[in-house]
CSV table of C-alpha atoms in Angstrom, one decimal:
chain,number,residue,atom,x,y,z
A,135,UNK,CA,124.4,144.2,99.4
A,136,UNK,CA,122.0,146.6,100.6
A,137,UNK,CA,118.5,146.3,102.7
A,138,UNK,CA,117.9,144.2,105.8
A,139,UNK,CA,118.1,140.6,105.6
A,140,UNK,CA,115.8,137.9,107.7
A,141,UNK,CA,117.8,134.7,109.1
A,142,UNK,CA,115.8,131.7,108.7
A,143,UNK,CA,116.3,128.1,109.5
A,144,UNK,CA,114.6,125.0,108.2
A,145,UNK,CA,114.6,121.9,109.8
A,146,UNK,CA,114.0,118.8,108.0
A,147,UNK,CA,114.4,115.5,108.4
A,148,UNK,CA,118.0,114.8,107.2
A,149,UNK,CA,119.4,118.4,107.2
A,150,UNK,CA,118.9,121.6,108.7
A,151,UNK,CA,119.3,124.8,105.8
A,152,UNK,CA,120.1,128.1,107.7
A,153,UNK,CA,120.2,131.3,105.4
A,154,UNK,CA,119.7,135.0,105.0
A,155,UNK,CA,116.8,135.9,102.6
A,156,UNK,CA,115.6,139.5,102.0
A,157,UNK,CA,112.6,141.7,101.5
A,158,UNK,CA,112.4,140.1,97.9
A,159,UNK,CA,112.9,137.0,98.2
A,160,UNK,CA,116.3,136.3,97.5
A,161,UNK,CA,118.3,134.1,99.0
A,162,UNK,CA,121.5,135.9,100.3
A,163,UNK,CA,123.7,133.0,102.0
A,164,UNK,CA,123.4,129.7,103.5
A,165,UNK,CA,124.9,126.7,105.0
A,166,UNK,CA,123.7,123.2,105.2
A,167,UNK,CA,123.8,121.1,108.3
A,168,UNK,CA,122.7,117.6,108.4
A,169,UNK,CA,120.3,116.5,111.2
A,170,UNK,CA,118.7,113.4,111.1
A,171,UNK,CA,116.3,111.4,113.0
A,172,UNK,CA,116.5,113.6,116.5
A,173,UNK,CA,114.2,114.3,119.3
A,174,UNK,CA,113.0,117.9,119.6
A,175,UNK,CA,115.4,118.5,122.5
A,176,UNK,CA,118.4,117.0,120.3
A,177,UNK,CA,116.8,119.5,117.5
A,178,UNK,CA,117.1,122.2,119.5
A,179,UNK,CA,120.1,121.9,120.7
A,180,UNK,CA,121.5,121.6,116.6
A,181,UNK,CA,119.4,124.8,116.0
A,182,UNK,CA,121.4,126.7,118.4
A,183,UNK,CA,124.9,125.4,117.6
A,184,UNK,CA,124.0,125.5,113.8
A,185,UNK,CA,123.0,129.4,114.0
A,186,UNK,CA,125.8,130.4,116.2
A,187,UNK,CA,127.8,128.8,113.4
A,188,UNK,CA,126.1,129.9,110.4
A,189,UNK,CA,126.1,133.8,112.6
A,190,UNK,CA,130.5,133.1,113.3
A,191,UNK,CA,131.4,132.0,110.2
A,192,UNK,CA,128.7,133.0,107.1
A,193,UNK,CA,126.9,135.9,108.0
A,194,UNK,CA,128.3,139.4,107.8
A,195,UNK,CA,128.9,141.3,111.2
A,196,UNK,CA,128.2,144.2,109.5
A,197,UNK,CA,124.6,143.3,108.1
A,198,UNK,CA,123.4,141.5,111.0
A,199,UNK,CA,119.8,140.0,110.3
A,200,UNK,CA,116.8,141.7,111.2
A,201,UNK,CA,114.9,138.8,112.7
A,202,UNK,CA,114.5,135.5,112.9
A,203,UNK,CA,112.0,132.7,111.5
A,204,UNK,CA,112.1,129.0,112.0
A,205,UNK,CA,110.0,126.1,110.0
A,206,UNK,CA,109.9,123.1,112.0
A,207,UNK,CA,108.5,119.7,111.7
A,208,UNK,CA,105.2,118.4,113.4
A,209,UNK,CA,102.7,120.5,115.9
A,210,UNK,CA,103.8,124.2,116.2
A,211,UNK,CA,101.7,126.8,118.6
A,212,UNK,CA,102.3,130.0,116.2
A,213,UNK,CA,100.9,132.1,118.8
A,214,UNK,CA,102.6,131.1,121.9
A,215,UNK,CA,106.2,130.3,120.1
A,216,UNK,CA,105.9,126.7,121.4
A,217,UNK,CA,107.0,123.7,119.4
A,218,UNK,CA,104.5,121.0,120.9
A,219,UNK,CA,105.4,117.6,119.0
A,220,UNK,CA,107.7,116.2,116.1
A,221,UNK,CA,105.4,113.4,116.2
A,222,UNK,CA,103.3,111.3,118.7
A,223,UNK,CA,106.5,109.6,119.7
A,224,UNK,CA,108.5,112.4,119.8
A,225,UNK,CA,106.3,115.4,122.5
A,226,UNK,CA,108.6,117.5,124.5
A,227,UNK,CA,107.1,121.1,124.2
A,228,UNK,CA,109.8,123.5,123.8
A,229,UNK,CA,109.0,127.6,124.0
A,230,UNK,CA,111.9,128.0,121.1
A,231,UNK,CA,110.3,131.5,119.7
A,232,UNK,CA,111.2,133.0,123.5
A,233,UNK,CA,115.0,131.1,124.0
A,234,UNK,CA,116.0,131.8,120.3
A,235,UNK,CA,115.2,135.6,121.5
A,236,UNK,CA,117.0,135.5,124.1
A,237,UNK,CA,119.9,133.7,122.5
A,238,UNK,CA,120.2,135.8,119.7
A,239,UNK,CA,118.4,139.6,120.7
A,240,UNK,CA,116.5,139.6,117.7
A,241,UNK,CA,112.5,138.7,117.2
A,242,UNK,CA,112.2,135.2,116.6
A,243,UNK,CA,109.0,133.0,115.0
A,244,UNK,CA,108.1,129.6,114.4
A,245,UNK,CA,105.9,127.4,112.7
A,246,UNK,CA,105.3,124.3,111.3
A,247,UNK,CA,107.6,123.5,107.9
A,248,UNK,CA,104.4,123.3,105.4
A,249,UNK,CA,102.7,126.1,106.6
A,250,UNK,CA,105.6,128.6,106.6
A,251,UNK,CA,106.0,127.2,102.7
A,252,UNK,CA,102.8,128.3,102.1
A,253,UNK,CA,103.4,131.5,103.4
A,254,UNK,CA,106.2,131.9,101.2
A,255,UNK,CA,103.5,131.0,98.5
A,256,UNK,CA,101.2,133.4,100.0
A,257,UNK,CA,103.9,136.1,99.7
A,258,UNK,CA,106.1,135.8,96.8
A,259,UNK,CA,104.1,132.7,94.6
A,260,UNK,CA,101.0,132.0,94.2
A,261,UNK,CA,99.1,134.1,96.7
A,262,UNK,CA,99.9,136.9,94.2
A,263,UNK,CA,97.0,136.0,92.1
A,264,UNK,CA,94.6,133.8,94.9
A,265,UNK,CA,93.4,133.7,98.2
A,266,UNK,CA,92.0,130.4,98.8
A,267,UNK,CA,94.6,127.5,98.0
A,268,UNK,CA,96.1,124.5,99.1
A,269,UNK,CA,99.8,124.3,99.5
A,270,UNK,CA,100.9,120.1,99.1
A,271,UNK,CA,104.0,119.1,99.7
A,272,UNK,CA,105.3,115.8,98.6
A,273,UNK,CA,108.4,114.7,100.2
A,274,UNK,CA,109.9,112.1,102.6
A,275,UNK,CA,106.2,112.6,104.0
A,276,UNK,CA,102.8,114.4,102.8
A,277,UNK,CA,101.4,117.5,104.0
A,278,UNK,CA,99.0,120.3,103.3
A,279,UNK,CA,98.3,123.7,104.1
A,280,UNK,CA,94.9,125.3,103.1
A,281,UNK,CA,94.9,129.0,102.7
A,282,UNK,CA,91.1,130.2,102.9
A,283,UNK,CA,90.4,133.9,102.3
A,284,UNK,CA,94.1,134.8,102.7
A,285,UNK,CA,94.2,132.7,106.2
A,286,UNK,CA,95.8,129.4,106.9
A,287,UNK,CA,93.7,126.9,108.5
A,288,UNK,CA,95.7,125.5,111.6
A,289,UNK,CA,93.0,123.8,113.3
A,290,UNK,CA,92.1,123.3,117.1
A,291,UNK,CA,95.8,121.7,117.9
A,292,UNK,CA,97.8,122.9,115.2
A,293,UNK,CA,97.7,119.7,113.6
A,294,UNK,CA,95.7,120.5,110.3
A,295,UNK,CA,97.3,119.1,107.1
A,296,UNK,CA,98.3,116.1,108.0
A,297,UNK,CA,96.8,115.1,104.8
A,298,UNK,CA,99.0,112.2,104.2
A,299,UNK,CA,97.2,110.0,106.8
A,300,UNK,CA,94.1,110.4,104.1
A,301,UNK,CA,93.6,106.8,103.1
A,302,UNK,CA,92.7,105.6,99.2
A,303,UNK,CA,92.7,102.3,98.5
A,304,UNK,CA,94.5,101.0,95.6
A,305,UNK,CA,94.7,96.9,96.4
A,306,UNK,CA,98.1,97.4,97.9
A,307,UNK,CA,97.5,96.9,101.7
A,308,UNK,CA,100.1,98.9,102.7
A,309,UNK,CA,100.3,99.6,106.8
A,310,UNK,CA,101.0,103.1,108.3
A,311,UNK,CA,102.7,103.9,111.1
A,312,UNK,CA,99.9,105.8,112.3
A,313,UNK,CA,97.9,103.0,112.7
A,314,UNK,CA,95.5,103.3,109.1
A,315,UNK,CA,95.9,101.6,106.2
A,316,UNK,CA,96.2,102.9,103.1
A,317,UNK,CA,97.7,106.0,103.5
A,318,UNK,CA,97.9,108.4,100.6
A,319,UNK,CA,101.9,109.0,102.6
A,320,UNK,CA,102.3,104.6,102.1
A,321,UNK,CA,102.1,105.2,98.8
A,322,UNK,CA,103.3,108.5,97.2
A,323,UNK,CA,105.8,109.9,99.4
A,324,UNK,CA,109.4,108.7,99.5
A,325,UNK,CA,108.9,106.5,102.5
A,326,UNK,CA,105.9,105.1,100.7
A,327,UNK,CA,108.1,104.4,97.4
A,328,UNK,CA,110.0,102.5,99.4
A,329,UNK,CA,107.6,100.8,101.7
A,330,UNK,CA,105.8,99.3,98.6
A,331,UNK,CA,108.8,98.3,96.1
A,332,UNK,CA,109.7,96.0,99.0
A,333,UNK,CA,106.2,94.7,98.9
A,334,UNK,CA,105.6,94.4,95.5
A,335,UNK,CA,109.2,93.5,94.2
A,336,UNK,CA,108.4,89.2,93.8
A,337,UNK,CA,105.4,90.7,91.5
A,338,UNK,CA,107.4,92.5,89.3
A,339,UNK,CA,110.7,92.0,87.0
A,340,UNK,CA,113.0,95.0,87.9
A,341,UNK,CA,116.6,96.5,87.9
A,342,UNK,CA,115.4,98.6,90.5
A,343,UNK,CA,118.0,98.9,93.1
A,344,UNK,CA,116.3,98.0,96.6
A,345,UNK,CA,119.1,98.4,99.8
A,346,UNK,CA,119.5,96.1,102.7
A,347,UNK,CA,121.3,98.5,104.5
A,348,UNK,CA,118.1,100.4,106.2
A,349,UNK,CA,118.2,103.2,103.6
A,350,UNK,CA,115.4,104.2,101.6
A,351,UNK,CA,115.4,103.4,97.7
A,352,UNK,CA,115.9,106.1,95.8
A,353,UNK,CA,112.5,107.6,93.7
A,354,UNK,CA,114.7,109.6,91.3
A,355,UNK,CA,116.2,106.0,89.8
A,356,UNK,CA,112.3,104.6,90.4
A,357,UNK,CA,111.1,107.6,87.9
A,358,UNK,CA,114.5,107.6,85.7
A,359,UNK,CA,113.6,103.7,85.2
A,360,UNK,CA,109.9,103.9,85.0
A,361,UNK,CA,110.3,106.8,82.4
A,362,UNK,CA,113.8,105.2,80.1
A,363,UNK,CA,113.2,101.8,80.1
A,364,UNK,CA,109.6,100.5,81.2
A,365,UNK,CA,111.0,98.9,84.3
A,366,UNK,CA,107.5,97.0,85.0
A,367,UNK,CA,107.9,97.5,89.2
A,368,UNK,CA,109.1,101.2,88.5
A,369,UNK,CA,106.3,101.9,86.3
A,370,UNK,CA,103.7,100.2,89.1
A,371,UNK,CA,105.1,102.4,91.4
A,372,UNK,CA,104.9,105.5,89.7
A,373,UNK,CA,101.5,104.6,88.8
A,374,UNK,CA,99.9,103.9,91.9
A,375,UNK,CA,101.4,107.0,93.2
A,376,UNK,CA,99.8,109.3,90.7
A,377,UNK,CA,96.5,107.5,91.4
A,378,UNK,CA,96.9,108.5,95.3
A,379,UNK,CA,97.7,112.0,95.2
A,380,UNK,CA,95.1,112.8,92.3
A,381,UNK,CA,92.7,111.3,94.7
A,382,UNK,CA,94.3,113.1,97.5
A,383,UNK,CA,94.1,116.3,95.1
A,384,UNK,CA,90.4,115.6,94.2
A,385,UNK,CA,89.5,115.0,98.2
A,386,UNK,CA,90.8,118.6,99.4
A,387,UNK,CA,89.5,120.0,96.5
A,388,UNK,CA,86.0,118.8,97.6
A,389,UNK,CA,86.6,119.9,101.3
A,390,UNK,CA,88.0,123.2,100.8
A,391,UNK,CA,87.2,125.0,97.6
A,392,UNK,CA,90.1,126.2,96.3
A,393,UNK,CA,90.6,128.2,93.3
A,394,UNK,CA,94.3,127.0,92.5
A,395,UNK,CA,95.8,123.6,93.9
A,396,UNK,CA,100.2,124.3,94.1
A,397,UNK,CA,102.4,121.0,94.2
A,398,UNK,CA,105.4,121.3,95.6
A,399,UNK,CA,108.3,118.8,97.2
A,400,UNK,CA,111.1,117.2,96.4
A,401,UNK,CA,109.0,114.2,94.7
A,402,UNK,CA,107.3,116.8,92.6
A,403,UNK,CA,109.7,118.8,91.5
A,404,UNK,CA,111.0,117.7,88.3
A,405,UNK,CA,106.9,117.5,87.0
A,406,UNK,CA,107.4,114.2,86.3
A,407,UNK,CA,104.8,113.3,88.7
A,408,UNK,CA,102.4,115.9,88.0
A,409,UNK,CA,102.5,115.1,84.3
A,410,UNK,CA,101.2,111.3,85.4
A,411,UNK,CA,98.4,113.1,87.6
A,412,UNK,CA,96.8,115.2,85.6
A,413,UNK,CA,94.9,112.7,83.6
A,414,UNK,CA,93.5,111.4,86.3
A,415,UNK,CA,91.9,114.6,88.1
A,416,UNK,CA,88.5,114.3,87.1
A,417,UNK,CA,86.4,117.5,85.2
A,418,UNK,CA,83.9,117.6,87.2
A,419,UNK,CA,85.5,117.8,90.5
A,420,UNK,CA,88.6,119.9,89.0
A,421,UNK,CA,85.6,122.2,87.4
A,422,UNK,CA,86.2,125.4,90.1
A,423,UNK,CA,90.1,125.1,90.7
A,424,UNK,CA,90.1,127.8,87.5
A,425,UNK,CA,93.7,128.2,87.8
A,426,UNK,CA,94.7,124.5,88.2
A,427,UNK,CA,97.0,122.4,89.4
A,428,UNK,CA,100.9,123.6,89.3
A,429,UNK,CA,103.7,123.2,90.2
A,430,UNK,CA,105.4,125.8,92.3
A,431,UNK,CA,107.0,128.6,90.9
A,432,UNK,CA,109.3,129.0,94.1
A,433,UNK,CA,112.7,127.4,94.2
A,434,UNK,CA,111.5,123.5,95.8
A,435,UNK,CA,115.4,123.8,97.0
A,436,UNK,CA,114.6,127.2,99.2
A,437,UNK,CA,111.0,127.1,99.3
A,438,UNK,CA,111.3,125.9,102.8
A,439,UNK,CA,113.8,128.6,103.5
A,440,UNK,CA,111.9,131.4,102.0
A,441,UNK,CA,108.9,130.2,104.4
A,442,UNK,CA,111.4,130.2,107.6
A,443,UNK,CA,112.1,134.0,106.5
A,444,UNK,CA,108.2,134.9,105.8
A,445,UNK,CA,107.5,133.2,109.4
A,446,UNK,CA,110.1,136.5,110.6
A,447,UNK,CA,108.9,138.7,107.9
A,448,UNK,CA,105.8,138.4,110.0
A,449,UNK,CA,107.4,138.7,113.7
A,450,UNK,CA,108.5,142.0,112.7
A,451,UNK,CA,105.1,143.4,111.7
């Protein structure tokens, strides 16, 4: 392999990816570690362990990376290197851009998991052909990232995005953890799946398979069953989540402007879902979004990845 490479981590919710990804694109290598529900100090502490594992026993010593990048969950402080929050219950700001540096004598950028996939976008996907998009991604959660004249909006705190605590009300009732009701995340993202097939499962005949053992059910069976065989709950499910994100879709569409609206996330990625949306986004308010709504082109596997290494990509300039 020749040219220099960028490390890049992403942290998720149940596994941190660290990789090498270079000036094209291309993932190199990478390992999977799994994470987990963690604080940010128990996060940062699996960062640093996880690289100097990934560094000892996947990475070449004779093409060391170039720099660093690192897409995180919740509130990131791009400019400063500090990751403020995870969530409300979970605030312990932590200058990781300036200890990674030190740890590992290389420059070193963070930001927040959504925005550095949009960056990606902005790079190697869709920012090829626009400058004012939104970025969703559909996943255990629901964010956004709106890219206005080539520049993200981050907002005052570094909390905009948070798209998925945007409320539409379907009839179902569901409660958030954030203290609304009805939000778009309740219903269309995989912790909304599962929050209302437990609440709608005496309405319903279904061979969905609901656990008791604190894990989520699983939306690729919800979609399989919904899709094969009619399943009547499955098919409920699917169908009030299309109805929230098109909604959602229409909202940010109506706040922002964008010429091009990119789906991305693991609940999105087999178009399955978009294919239920797209009859219900409206003319009228879909008029100016001339190069529609699509799925990304990026790997949904990496795309979180290739973000990580944009976020370093930019350190270095």
């Amino acid at each position: 392999m020749k040219g220099r490479t960028y490390l890049a981590a992403d942290l998720g919710g149940t596994k941190l990816l660290i990789g090498e990804v270079d000036d094209t694109g291309a993932v190199v290598r990478e390992k999977t570690y799994p994470s987990g529900f963690l604080n940010q100090q128990q996060a940062r502490q699996l960062l640093f362990t996880s690289i100097d594992d990934y560094l000892a026993t996947v990475s070449s010593p004779s093409e060391r990376p170039v720099a660093l990048g690192v897409g995180l969950l919740g509130r990131v402080d791009v400019d400063r290197g500090v990751w403020e929050q995870i969530d409300p219950s979970r605030t312990w700001p932590v200058p990781l851009a300036h200890e990674l540096q030190e740890r590992y004598g290389m420059p070193c950028g963070i930001d927040n998991d959504v925005k550095s996939a949009a960056q990606a976008e902005m790079l190697w996907g869709v920012g090829r052909q626009s400058k004012n998009f939104v970025y969703i991604n559909v996943g255990t959660g629901i964010a956004a990232c709106t890219v206005v004249d080539g520049r993200i909006l981050r907002g005052s705190h570094y909390n905009a995005g948070e798209v998925g605590h945007t409320t539409v009300d379907l009839g179902v009732g569901t409660q958030c953890a954030c203290g609304r009701r009805n939000c778009v995340e309740t219903l269309a993202a995989g912790m909304g799946f599962d929050l209302c097939a437990r609440l709608l499962r005496d309405r319903y005949q279904t061979r969905l398979t609901i656990p008791s053992d604190g894990t989520r059910v699983a939306v690729r069976e919800v979609f399989r069953l919904a899709r094969e065989e009619g399943d009547a709950l499955c098919e409920q499910l699917v169908a009030n989540a299309a109805e929230a994100l098109s909604q959602l879709v229409m909202n940010l569409v109506r706040v922002s402007d964008p010429d091009t609206v990119v789906m991305g996330g693991s609940i999105m990625s087999d178009g399955y879902m978009l294919e239920r949306m797209q009859p219900l986004l409206q003319a009228e308010t879909m008029r100016f979004v001339t190069n529609g709504v699509q799925l990304t082109k990026l790997n949904p596997h990496y795309i979180g990845l290739l973000g990580a290494a944009v976020v370093a990509i930019n350190q270095m300039r």
